[in-house]
Coordinates of N, CA and C in Angstrom, one line a residue:
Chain P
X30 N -7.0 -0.8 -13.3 CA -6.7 0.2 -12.3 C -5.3 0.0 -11.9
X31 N -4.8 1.2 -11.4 CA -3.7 0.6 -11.1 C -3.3 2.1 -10.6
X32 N -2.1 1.8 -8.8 CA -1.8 2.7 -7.8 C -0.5 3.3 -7.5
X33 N -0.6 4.3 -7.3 CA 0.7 4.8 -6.4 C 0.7 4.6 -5.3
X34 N 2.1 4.4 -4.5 CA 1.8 4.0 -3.1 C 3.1 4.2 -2.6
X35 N 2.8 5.9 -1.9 CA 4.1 6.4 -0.8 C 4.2 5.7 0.1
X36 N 5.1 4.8 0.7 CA 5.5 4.9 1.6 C 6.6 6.1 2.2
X37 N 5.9 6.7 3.5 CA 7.0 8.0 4.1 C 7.4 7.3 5.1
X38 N 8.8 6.9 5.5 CA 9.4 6.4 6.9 C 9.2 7.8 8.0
X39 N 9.4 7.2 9.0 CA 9.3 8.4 10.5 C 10.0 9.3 10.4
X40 N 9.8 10.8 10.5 CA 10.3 11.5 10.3 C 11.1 12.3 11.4
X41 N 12.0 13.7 11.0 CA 12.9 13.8 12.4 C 11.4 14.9 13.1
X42 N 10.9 14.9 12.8 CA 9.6 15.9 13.4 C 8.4 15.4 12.5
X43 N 7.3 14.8 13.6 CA 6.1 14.3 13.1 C 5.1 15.3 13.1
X44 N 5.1 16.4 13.8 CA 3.9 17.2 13.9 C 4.2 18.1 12.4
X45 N 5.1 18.7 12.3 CA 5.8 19.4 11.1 C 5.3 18.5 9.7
X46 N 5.8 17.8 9.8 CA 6.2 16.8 8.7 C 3.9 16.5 8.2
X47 N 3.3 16.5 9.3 CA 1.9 16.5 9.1 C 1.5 17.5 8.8
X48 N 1.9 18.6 9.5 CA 1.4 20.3 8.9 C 1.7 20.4 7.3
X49 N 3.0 19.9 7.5 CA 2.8 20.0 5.5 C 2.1 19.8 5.1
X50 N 2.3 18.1 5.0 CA 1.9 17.5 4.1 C 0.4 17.5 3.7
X51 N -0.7 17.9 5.2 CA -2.3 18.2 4.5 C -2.1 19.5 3.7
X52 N -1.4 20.5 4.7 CA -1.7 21.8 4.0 C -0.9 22.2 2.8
X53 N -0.1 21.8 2.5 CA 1.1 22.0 1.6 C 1.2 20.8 0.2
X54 N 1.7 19.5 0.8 CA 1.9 18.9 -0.4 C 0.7 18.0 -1.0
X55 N -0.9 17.9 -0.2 CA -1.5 17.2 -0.6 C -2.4 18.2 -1.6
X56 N -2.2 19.3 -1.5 CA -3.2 19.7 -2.8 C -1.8 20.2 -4.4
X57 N -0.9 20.2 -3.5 CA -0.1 19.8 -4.8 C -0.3 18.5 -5.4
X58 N -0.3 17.7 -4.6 CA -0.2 16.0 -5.2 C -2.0 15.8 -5.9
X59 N -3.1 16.4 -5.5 CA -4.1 16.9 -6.3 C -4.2 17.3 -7.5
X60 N -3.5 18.1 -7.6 CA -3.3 18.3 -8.9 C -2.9 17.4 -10.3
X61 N -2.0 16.7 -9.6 CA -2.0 15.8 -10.6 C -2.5 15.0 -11.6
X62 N -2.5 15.0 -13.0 CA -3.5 14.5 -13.9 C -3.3 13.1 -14.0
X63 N -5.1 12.9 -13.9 CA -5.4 11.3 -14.3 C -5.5 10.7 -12.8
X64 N -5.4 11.5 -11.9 CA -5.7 11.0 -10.2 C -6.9 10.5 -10.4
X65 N -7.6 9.8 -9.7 CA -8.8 9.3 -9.7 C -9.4 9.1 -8.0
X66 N -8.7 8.8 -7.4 CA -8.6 9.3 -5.9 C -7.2 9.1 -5.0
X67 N -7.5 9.6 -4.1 CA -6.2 9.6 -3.2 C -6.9 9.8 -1.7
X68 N -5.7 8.3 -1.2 CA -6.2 8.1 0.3 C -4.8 8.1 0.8
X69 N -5.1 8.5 2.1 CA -4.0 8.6 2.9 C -4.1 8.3 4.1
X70 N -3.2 7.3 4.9 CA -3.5 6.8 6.4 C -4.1 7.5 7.5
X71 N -4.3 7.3 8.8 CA -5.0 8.3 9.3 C -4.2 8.1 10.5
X72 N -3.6 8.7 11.4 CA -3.3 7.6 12.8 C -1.8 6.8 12.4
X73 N -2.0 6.1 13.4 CA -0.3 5.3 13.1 C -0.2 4.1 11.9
X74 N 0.7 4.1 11.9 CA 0.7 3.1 10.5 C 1.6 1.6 11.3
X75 N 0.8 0.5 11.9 CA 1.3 0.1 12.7 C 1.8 -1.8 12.1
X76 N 2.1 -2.1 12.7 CA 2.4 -4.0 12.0 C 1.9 -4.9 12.4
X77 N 1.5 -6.3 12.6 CA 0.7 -6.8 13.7 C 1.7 -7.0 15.1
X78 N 2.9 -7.0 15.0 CA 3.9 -6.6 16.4 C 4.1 -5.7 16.9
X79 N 3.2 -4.3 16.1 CA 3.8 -2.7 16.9 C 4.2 -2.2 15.6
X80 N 4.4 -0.8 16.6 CA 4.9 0.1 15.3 C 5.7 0.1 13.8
X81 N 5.5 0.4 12.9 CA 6.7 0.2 12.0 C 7.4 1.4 11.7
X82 N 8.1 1.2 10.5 CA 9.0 2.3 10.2 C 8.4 3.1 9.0
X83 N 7.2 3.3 9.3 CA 6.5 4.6 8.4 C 5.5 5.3 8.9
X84 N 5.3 6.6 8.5 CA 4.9 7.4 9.5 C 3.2 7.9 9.0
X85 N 3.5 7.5 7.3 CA 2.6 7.8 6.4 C 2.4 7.3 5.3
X86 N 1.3 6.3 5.0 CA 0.8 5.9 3.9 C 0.0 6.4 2.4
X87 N 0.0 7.1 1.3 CA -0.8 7.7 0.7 C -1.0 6.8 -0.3
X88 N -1.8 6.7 -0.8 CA -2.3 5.7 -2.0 C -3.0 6.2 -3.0
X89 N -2.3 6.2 -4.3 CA -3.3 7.3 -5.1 C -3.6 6.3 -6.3
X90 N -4.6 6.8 -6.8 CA -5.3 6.0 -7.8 C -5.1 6.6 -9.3
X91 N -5.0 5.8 -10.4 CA -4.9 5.6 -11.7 C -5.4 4.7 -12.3
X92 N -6.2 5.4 -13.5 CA -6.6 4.1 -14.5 C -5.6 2.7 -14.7
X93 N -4.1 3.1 -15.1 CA -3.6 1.8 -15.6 C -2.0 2.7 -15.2
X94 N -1.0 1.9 -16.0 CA 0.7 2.2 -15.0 C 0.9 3.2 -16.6
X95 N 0.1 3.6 -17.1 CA 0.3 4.3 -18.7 C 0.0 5.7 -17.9
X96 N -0.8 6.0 -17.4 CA -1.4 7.4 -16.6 C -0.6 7.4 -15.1
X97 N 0.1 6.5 -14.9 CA 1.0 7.0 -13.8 C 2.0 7.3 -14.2
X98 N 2.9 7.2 -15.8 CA 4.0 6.8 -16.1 C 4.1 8.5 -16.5
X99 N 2.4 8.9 -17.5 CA 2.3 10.0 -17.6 C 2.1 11.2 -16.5
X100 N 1.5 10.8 -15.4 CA 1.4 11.8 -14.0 C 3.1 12.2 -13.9
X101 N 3.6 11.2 -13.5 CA 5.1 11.7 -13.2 C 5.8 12.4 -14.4
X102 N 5.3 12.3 -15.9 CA 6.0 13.7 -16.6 C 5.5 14.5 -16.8
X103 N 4.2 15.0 -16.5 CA 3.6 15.9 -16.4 C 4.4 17.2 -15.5
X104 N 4.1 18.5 -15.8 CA 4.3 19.5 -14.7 C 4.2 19.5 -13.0
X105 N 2.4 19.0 -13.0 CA 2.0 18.9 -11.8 C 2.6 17.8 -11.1
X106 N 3.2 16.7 -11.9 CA 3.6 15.3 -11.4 C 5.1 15.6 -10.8
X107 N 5.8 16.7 -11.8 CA 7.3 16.6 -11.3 C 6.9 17.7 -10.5
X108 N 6.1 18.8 -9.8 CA 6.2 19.8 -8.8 C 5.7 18.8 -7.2
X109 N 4.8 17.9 -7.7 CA 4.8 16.9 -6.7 C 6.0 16.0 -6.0
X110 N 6.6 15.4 -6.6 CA 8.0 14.9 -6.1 C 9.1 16.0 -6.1
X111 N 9.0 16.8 -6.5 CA 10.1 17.6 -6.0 C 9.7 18.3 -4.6
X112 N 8.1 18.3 -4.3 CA 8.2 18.7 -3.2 C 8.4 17.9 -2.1
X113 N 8.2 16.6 -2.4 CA 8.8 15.7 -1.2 C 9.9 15.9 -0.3
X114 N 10.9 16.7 -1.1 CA 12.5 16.9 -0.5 C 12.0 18.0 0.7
X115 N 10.6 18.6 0.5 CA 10.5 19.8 1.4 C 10.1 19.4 2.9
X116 N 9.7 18.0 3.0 CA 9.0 17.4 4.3 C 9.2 16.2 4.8
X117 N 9.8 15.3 4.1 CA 10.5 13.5 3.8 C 11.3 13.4 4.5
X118 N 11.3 14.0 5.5 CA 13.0 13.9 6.2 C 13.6 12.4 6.7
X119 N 12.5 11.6 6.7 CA 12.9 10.0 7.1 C 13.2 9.6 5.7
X120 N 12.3 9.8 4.5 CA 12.7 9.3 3.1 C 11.5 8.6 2.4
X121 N 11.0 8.3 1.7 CA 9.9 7.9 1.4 C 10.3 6.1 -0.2
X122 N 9.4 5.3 0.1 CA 9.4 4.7 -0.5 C 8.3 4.6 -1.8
X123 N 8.4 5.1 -3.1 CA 7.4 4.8 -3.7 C 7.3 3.8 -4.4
X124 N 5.9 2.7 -4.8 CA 5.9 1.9 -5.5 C 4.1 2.3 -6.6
X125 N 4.7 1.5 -7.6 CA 3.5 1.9 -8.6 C 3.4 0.0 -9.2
X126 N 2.2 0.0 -9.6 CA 1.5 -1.5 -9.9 C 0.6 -1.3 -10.6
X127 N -0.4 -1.7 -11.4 CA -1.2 -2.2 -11.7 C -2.4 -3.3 -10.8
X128 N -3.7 -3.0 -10.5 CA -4.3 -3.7 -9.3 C -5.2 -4.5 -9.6
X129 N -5.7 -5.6 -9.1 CA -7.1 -5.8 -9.0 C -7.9 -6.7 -7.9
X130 N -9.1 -6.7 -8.5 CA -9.7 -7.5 -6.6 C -9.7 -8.7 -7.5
X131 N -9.7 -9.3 -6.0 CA -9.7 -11.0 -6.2 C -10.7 -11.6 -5.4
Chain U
X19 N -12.5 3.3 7.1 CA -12.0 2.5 7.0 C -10.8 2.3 6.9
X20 N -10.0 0.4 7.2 CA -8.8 0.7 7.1 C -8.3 -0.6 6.4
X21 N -7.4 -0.8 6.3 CA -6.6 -1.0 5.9 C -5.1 -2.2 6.2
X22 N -4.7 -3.0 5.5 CA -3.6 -4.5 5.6 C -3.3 -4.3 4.8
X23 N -2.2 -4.0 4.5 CA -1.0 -4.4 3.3 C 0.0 -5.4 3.7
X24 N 0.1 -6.1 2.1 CA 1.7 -7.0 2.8 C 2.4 -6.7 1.4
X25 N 3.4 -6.4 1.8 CA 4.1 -6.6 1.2 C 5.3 -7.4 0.6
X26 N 5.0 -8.1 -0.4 CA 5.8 -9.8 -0.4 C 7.3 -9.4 -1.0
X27 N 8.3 -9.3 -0.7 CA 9.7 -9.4 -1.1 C 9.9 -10.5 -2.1
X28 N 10.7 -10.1 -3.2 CA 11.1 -11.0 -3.9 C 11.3 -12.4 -3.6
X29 N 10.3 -13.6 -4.3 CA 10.6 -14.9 -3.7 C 11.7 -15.5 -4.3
X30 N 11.9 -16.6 -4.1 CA 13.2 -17.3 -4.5 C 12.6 -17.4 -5.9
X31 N 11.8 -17.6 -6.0 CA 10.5 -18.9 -7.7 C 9.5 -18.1 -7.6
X32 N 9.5 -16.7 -8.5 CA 8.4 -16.5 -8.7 C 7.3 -16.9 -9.1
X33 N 7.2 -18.3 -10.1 CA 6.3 -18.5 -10.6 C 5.8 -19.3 -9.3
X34 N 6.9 -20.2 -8.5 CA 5.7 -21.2 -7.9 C 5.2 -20.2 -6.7
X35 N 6.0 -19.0 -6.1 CA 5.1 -17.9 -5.5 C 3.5 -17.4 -5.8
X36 N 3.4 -17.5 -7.6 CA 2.4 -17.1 -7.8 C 1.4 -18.0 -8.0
X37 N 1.8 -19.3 -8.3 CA 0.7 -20.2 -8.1 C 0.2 -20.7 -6.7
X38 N 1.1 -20.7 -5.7 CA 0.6 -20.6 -4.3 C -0.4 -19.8 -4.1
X39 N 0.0 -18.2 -4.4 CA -0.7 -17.4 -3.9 C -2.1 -17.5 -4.1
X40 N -2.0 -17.6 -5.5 CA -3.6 -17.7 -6.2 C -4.4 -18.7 -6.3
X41 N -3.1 -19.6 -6.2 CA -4.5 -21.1 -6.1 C -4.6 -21.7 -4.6
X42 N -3.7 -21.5 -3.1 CA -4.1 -21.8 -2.5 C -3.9 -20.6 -0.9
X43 N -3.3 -19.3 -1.2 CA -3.0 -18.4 -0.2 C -4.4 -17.2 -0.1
X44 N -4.7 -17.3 -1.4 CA -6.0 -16.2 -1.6 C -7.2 -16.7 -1.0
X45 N -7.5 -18.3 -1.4 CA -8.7 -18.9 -1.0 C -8.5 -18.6 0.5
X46 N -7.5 -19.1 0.7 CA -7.4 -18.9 2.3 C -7.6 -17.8 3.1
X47 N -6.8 -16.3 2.8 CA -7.3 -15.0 3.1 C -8.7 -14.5 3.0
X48 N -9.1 -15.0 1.9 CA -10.7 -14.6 1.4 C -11.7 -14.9 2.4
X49 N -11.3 -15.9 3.4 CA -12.1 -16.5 4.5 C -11.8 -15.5 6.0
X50 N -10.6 -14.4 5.9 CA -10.6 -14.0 6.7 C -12.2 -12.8 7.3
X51 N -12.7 -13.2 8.7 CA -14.1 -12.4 8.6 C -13.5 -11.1 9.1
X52 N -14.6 -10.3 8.5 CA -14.5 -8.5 8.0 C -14.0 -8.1 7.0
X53 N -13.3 -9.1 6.4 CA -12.8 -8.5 5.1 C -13.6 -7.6 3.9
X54 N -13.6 -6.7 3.6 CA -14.9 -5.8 2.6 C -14.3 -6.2 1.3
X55 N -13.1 -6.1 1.6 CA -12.5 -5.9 0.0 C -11.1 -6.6 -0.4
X56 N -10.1 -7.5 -1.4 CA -9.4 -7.6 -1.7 C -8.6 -7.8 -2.7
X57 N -7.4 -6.5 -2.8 CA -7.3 -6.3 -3.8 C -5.1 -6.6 -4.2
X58 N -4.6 -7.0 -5.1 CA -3.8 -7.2 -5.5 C -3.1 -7.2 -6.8
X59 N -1.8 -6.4 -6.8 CA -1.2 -6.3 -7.7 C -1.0 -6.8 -8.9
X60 N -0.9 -6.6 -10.2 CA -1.0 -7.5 -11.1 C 0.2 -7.3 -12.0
X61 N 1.1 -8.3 -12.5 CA 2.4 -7.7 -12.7 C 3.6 -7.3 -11.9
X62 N 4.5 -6.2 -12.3 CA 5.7 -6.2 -12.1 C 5.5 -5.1 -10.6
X63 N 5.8 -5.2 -9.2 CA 5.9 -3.8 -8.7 C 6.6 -2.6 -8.9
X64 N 7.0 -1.5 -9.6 CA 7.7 -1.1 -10.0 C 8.2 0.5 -9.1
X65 N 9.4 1.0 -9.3 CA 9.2 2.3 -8.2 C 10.1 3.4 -9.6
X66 N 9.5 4.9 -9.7 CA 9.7 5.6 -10.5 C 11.2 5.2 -11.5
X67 N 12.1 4.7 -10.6 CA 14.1 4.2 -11.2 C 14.0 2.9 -11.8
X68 N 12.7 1.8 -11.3 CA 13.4 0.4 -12.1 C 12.4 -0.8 -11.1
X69 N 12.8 -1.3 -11.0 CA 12.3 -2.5 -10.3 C 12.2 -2.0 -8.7
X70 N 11.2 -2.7 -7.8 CA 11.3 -2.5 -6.5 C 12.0 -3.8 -5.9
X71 N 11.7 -3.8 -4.2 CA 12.2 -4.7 -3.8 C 10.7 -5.7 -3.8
X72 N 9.8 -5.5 -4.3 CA 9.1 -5.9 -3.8 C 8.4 -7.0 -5.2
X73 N 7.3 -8.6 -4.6 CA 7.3 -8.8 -6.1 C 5.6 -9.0 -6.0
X74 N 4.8 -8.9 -4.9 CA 3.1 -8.5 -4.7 C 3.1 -7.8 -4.0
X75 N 2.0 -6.6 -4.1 CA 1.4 -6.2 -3.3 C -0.3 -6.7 -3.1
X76 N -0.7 -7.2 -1.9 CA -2.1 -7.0 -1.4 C -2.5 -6.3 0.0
X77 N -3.5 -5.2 -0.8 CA -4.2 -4.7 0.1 C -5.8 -5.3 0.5
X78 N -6.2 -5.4 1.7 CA -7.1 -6.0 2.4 C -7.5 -4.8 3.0
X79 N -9.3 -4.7 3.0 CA -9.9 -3.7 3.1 C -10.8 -4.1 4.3
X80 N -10.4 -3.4 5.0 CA -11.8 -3.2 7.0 C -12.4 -2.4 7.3
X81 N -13.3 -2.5 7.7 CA -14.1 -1.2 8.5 C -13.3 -0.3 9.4
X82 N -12.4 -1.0 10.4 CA -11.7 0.0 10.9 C -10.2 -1.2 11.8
X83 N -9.6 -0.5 12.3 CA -8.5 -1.1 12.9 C -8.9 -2.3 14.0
X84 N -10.1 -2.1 14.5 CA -10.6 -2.7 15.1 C -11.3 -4.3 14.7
X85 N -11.5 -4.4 13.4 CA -11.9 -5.4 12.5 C -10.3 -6.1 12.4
X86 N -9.3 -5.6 11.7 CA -8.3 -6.2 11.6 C -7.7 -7.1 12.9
X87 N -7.9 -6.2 14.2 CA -7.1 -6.8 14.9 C -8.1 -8.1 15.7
X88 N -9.5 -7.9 15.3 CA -10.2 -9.2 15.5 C -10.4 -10.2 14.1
X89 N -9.8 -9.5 12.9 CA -9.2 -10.9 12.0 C -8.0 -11.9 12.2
X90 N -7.2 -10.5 13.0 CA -5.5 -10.9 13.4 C -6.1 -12.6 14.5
X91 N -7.2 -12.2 15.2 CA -7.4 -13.0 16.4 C -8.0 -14.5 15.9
X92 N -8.8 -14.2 14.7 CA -9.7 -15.0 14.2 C -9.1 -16.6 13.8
X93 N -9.5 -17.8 13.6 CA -9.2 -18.6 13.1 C -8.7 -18.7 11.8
X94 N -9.5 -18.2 11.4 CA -9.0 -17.5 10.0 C -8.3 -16.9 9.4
X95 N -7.8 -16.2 10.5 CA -7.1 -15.1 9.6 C -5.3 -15.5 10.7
X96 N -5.4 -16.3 11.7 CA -4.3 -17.1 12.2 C -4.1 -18.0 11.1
X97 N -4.8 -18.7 10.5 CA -4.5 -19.6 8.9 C -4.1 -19.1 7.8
X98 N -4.5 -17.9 7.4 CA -4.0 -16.9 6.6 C -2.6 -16.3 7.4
X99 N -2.1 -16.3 8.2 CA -1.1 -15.6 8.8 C 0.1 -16.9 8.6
X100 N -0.5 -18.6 9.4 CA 0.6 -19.1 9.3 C 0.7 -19.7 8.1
X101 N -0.1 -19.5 7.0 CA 0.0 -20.1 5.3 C 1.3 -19.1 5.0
X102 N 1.4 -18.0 5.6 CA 2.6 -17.2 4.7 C 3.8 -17.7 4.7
X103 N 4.3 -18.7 5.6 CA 5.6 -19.3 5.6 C 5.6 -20.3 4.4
X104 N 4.6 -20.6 3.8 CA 4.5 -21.8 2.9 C 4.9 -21.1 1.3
X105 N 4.8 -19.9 1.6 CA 5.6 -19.2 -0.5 C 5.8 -18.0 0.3
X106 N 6.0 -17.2 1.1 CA 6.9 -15.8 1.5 C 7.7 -16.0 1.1
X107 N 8.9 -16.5 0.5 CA 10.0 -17.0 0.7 C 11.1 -15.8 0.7
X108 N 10.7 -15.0 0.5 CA 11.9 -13.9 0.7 C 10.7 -13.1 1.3
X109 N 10.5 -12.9 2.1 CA 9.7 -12.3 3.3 C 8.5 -11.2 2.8
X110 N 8.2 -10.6 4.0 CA 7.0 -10.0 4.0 C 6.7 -8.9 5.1
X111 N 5.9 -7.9 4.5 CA 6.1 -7.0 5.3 C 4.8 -6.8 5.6
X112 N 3.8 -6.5 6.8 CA 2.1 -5.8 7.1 C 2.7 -4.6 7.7
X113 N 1.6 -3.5 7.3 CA 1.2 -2.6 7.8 C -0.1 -2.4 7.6
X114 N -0.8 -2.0 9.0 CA -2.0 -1.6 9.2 C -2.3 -0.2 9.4
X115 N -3.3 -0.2 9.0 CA -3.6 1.8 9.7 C -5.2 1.9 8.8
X116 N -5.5 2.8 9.5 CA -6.9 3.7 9.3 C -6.7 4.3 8.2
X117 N -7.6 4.7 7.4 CA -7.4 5.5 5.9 C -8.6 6.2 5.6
X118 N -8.0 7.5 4.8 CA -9.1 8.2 4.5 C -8.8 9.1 2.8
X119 N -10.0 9.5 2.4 CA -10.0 10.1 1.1 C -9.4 11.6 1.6
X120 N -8.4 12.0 0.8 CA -8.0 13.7 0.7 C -8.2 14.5 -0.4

């Protein structure tokens, strides 16, 4: 298995920046092929000292880093990051891996 | 449910980072109580351009925020907290939060 994992920093408007992203960019990012699930934070995204500098967590699931490598050249994959420029206004950090339990 | 991430920054010695982790930082976390689930990166972290900053990811799985912040309290999971100075060596980042399927 193996994940995508947005990090979105704080944005210049958080209520906005939320209206998108359920109504707007999360059934774009649905689309995407070879998803398997997708979770997204709920509430603040916090540190064990307090707040941090992200506003939004999403975590999406893939077989292996071969179906994420292919998600991102897909159609649905590049209409997904390009929509990020539409809501990101803090900037987002993505990381991709390969996972497993221990 | 929710959710612990850390995110480990490039250590100085990856390999002896990785033998730490696995032969004596995991045993250690795996004792943290509430824990449901633990899961960790395998391989390179990587972000769509090339390498991240990052060189593990573990996510740690709770019932709810409320579990974490009585792991945070726990004997255990104070042991798991102060083991990270012993291979973090280029630091580390938590975030917590609540999570849901979209």
């Amino acid at each position: 298995m193996a994940r995508l994992v947005a990090l979105y920093r704080v944005p210049n408007d958080a209520a906005s920046f939320d209206k998108y992203y359920f109504e707007t960019h999360a059934p774009i990012a649905k689309k995407i092929p070879g998803l398997r699930k997708y979770e997204v934070s709920k509430g603040p995204v916090g540190t064990p000292g307090g707040p941090s500098a992200f506003h939004l967590v999403a975590t999406l699931h893939f077989d292996d880093l071969a179906a994420i490598q292919s998600a991102f050249a897909s159609v649905e994959g590049r209409a997904a990051a390009a929509d990020m420029q539409n809501f990101a206004s803090g900037g987002a950090d993505l990381l991709m891996f390969e996972s497993g339990e221990v």
